[in-house]
PDB file of C-alpha atoms in Angstrom:
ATOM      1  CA  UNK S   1       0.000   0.000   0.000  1.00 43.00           C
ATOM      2  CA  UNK S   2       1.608   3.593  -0.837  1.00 46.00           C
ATOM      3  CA  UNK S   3       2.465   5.807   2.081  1.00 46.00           C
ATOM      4  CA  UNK S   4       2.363   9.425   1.788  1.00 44.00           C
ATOM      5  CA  UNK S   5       5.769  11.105   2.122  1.00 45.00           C
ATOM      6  CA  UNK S   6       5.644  14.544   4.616  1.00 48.00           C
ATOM      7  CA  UNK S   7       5.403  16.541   1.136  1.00 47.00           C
ATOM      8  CA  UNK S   8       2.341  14.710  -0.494  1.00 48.00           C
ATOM      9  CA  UNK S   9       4.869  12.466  -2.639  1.00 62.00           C
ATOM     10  CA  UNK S  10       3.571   8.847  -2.892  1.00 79.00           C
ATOM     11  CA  UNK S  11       6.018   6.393  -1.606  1.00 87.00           C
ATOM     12  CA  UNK S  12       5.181   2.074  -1.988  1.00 91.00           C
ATOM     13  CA  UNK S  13       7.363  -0.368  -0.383  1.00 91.00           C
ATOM     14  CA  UNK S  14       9.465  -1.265  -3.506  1.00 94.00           C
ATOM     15  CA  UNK S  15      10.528   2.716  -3.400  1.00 94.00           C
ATOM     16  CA  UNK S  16      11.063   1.793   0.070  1.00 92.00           C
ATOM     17  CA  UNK S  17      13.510  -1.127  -0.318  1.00 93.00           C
ATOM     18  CA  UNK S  18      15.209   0.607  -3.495  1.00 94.00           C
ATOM     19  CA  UNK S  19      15.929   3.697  -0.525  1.00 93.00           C
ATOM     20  CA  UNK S  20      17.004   1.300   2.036  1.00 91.00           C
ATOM     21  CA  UNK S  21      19.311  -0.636  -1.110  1.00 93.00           C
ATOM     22  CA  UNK S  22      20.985   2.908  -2.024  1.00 93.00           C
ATOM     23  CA  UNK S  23      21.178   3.929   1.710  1.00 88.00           C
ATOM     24  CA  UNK S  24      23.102   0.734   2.279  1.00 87.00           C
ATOM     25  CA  UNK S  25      25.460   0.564  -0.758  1.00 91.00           C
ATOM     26  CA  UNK S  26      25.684   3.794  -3.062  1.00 92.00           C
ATOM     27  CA  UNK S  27      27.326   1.752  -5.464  1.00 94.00           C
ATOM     28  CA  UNK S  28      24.671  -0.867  -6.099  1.00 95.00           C
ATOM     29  CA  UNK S  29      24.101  -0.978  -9.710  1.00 96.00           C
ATOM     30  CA  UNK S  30      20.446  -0.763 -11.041  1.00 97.00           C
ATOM     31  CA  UNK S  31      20.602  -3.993 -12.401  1.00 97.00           C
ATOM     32  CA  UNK S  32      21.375  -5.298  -8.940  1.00 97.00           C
ATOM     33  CA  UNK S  33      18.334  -3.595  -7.428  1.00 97.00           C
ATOM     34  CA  UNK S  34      16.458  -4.860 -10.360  1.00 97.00           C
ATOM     35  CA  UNK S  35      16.903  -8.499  -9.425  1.00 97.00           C
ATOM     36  CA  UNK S  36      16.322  -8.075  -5.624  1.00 96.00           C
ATOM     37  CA  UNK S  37      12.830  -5.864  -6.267  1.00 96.00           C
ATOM     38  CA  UNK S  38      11.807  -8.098  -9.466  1.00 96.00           C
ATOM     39  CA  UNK S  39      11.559  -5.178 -11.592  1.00 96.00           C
ATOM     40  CA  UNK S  40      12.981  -4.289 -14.934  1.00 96.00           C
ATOM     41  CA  UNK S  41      16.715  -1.904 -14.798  1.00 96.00           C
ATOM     42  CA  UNK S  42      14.350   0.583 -16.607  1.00 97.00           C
ATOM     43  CA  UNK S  43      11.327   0.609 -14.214  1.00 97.00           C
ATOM     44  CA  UNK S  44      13.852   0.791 -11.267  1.00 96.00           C
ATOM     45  CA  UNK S  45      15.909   3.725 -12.716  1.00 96.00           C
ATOM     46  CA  UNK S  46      12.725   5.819 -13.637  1.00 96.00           C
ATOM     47  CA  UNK S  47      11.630   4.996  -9.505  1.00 96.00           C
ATOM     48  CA  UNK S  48      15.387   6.502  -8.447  1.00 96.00           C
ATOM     49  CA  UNK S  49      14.917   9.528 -10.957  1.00 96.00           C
ATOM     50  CA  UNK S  50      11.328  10.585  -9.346  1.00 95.00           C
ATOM     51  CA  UNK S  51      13.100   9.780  -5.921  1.00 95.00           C
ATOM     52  CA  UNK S  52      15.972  12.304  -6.539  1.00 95.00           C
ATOM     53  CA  UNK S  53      13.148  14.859  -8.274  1.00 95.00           C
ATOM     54  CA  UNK S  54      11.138  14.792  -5.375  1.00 93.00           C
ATOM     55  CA  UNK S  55      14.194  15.011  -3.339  1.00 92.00           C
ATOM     56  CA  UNK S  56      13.562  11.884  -1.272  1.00 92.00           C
ATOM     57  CA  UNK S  57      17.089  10.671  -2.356  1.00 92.00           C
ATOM     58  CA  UNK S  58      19.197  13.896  -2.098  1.00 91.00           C
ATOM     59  CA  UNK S  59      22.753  12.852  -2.771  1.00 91.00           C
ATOM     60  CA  UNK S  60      25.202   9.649  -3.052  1.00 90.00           C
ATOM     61  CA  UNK S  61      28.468   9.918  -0.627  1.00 85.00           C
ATOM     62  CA  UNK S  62      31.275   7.907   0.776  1.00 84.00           C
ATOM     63  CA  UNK S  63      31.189   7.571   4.501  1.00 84.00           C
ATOM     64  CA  UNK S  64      34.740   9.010   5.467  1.00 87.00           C
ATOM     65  CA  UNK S  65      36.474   7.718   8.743  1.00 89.00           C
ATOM     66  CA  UNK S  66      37.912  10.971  10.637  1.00 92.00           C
ATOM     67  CA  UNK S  67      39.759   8.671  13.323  1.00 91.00           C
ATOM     68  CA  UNK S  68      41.598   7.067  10.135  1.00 93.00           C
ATOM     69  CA  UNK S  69      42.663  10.460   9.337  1.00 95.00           C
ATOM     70  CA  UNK S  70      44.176  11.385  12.267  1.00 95.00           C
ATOM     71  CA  UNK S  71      41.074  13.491  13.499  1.00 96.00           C
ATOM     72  CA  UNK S  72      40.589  11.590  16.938  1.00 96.00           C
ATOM     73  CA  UNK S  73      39.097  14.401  18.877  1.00 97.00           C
ATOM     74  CA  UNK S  74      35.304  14.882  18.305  1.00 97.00           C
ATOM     75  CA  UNK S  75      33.548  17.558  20.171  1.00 98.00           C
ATOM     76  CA  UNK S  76      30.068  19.171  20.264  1.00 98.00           C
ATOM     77  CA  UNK S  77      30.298  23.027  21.081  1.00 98.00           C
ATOM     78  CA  UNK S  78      27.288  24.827  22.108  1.00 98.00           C
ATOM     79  CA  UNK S  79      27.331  28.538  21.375  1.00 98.00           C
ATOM     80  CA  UNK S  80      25.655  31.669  22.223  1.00 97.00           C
ATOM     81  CA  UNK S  81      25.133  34.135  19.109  1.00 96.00           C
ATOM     82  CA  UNK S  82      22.901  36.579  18.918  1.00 93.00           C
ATOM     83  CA  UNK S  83      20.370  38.051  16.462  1.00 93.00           C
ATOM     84  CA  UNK S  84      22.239  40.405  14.719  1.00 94.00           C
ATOM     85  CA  UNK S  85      25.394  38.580  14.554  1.00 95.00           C
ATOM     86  CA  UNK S  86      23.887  35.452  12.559  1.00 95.00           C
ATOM     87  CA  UNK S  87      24.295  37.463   8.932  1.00 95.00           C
ATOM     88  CA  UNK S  88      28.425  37.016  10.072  1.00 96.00           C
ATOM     89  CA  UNK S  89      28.429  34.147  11.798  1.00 97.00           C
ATOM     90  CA  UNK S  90      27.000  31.933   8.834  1.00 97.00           C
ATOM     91  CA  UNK S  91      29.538  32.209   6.109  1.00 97.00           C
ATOM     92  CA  UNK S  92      32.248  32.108   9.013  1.00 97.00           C
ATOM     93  CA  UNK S  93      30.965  28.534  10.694  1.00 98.00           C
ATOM     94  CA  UNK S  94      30.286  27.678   6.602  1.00 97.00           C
ATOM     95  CA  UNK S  95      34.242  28.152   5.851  1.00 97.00           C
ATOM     96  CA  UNK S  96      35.532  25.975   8.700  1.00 97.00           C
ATOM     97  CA  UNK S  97      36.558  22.725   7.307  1.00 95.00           C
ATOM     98  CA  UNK S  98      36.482  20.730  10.694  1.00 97.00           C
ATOM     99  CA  UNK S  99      32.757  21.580  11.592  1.00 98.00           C
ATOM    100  CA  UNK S 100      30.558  18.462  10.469  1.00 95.00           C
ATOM    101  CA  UNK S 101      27.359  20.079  11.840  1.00 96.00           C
ATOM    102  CA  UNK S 102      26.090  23.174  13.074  1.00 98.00           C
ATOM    103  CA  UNK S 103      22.435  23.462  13.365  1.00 97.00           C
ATOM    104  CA  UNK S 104      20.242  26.421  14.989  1.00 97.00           C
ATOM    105  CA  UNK S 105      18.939  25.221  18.164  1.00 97.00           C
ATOM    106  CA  UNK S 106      16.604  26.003  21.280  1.00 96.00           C
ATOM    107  CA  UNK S 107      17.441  26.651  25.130  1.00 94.00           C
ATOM    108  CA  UNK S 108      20.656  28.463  26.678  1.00 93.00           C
ATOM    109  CA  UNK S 109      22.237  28.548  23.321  1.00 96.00           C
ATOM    110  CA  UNK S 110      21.578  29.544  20.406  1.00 96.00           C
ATOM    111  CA  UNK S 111      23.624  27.184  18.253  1.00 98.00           C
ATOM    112  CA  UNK S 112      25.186  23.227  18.452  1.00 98.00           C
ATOM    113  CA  UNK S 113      28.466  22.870  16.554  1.00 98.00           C
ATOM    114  CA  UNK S 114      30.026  18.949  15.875  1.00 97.00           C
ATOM    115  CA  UNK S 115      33.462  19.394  15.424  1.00 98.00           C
ATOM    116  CA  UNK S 116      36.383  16.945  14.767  1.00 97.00           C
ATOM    117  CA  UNK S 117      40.755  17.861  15.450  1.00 98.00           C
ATOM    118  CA  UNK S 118      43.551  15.986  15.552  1.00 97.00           C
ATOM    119  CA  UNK S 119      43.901  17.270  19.233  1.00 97.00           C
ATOM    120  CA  UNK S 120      42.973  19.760  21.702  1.00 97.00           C
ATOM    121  CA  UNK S 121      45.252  22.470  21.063  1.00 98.00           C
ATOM    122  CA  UNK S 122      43.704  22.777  17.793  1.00 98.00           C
ATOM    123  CA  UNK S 123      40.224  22.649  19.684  1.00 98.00           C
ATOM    124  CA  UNK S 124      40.822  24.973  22.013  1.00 98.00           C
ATOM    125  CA  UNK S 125      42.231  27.436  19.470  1.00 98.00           C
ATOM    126  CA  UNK S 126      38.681  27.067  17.293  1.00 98.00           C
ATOM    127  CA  UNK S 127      36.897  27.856  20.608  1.00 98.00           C
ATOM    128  CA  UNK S 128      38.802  31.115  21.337  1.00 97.00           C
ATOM    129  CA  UNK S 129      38.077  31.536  18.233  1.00 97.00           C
ATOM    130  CA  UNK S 130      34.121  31.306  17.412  1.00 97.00           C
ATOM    131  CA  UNK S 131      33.900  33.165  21.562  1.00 96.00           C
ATOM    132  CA  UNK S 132      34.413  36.616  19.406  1.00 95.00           C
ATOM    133  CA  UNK S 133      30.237  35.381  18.676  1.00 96.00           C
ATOM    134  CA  UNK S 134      29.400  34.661  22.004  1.00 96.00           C
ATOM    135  CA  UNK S 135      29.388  32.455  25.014  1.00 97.00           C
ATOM    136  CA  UNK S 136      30.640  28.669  24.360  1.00 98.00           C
ATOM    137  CA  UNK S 137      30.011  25.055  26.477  1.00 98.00           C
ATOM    138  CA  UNK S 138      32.007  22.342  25.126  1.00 98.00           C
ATOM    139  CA  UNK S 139      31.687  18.605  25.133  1.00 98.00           C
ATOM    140  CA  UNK S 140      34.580  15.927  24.101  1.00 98.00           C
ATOM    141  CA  UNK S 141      33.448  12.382  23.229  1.00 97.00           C
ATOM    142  CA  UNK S 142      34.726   9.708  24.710  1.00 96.00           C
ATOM    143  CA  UNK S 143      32.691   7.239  22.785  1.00 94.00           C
ATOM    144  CA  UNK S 144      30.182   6.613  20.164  1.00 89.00           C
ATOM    145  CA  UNK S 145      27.531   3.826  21.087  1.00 91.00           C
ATOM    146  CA  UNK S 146      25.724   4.764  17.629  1.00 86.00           C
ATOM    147  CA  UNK S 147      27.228   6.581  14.552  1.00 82.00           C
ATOM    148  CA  UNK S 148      25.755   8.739  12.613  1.00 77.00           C
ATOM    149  CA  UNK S 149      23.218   7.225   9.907  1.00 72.00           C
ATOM    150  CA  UNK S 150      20.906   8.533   8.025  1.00 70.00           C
ATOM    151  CA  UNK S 151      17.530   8.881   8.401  1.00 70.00           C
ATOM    152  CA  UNK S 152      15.448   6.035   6.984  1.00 63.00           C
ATOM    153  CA  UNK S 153      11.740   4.761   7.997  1.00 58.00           C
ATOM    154  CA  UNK S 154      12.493   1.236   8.401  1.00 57.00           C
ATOM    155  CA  UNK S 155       9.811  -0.972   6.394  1.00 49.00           C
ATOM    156  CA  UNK S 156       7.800  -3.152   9.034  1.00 44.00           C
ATOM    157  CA  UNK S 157       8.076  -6.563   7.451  1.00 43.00           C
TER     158      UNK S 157
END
């Protein structure tokens, strides 16, 4: 039976378990998803086409390791900026290659920044700098029970 998707798009099972294919393996060739849905290459490429229209399926990427790089210190900063000083503060957090995340969020502060280093001098340096915004609380990780994944509605089999 077709589900409706939060924007009105229609969205059956099969689109379902092509999603949960491509969320698993980017590479996966059509063919491949073809056999395992038991539809034609054709029929499955024009359901990933209205998937990426739609923008369901909004991009393909390798999952990078920081650790492997040598970026072993992962931190979540919360920071105070105010009002007026988002018009700067946007391009600035933008340009900063070792921010993963940065979203706008409620309570004490006004913004959550994930960051990763290679250590904490480097860390502490970013903090003095993004304090010329406002007020900071940081966080180190010691652990990860559950990476980050992407969102998917699992199908109820």
């Amino acid at each position: 039976m077709p589900r409706t998707h939060s924007s009105h798009q229609q969205i059956d099972d099969t689109d379902y378990k092509i999603i949960d294919l491509l969320r698993t393996n980017a590479r996966i060739s059509v063919k491949e998803i073809a056999d395992t849905v038991f539809l034609s290459p054709t029929a499955i490429s024009s359901r990933i086409d209205k998937l990426e229209r739609d923008g369901i399926i909004s991009g393909y990427h390798a999952h990078i390791s920081p650790s492997a790089l040598g970026y072993n210190i992962k931190a979540f900063i919360n920071l105070e900026v105010e009002p007026n000083q988002k018009q700067e503060f946007y391009p600035y957090i933008e340009s900063c290659c070792n921010v993963v995340e940065c979203n706008c969020v409620t309570g004490d502060f006004s913004m959550l920044i994930e960051v990763v280093f290679k250590d904490t001098s480097a860390l502490d340096k970013f903090i003095g700098e993004l304090q010329h915004f406002g007020k900071t609380k940081t966080q180190i990780v010691f652990s990860t029970s559950v990476e980050h994944r992407d969102f998917f509605y699992k199908i109820r089999e």
